Short mmCIF file of C-alpha atoms in Angstrom, two decimals:
data_model
loop_
_atom_site.label_atom_id
_atom_site.label_comp_id
_atom_site.label_asym_id
_atom_site.label_seq_id
_atom_site.Cartn_x
_atom_site.Cartn_y
_atom_site.Cartn_z
CA MET A 1 -58.96 42.11 194.61
CA ASN A 2 -60.05 45.06 196.60
CA GLY A 3 -62.58 47.66 195.55
CA PHE A 4 -59.98 50.06 194.36
CA THR A 5 -58.55 47.58 191.88
CA ILE A 6 -61.96 46.79 190.48
CA LEU A 7 -62.72 50.51 190.22
CA ARG A 8 -59.54 51.28 188.52
CA SER A 9 -60.14 48.41 185.98
CA MET A 10 -63.67 49.72 185.27
CA GLN A 11 -62.13 53.28 184.76
CA ASN A 12 -59.60 51.94 182.36
CA TYR A 13 -62.31 50.00 180.29
CA VAL A 14 -64.64 53.06 180.20
CA GLY A 15 -61.65 55.13 179.13
CA LYS A 16 -60.73 52.79 176.17
CA ILE A 17 -64.51 52.72 175.18
CA ARG A 18 -64.62 56.64 175.21
CA THR A 19 -61.34 56.80 173.09
CA VAL A 20 -62.85 54.46 170.58
CA ARG A 21 -66.11 56.34 170.33
CA ASN A 22 -64.16 59.65 169.88
CA GLU A 23 -61.97 58.16 167.14
CA ILE A 24 -65.14 56.79 165.28
CA ARG A 25 -66.86 60.22 165.72
CA THR A 26 -63.71 62.04 164.32
CA GLN A 27 -63.40 59.76 161.28
CA ARG A 28 -67.07 60.23 160.43
CA PHE A 29 -66.72 64.03 160.72
CA LEU A 30 -63.67 64.05 158.52
CA ASN A 31 -65.41 61.79 155.87
CA THR A 32 -68.12 64.30 155.46
CA LEU A 33 -65.61 67.04 154.43
CA PRO A 34 -65.33 67.81 150.81
CA ALA A 35 -62.75 65.72 148.89
CA ASP A 36 -60.47 68.58 148.16
CA ILE A 37 -60.23 69.52 151.85
CA ARG A 38 -59.74 65.88 152.80
CA LYS A 39 -56.84 65.74 150.24
CA ASP A 40 -55.16 68.91 151.70
CA ILE A 41 -55.04 67.57 155.24
CA GLY A 42 -54.02 64.09 153.98
CA TRP A 43 -57.26 62.15 155.08
CA PRO A 44 -57.21 59.19 155.18
CA ASP A 45 -53.79 58.40 153.80
CA LEU A 46 -51.92 59.73 156.91
CA TYR A 47 -54.27 58.36 159.31
CA ASN A 48 -54.17 54.79 157.74
CA GLY A 49 -50.24 55.01 157.74
CA ARG A 50 -50.23 56.01 161.43
CA VAL A 51 -52.66 53.34 162.49
CA ARG A 52 -50.71 50.66 160.75
CA GLU A 53 -47.45 51.63 162.42
CA ASN A 54 -48.98 51.24 165.91
#
């Protein structure tokens, strides 16, 4: 393994952590919205269906 391979692996790992943190932050924000707005945008029903499909 050369240095570039290790660096690329670390970048991928950090990118995945960043993605997970952003998803959690978004979920928290959407959960703070009033119930009628969440219902209008389909939260969390549409999100849960999308996550289960992947």
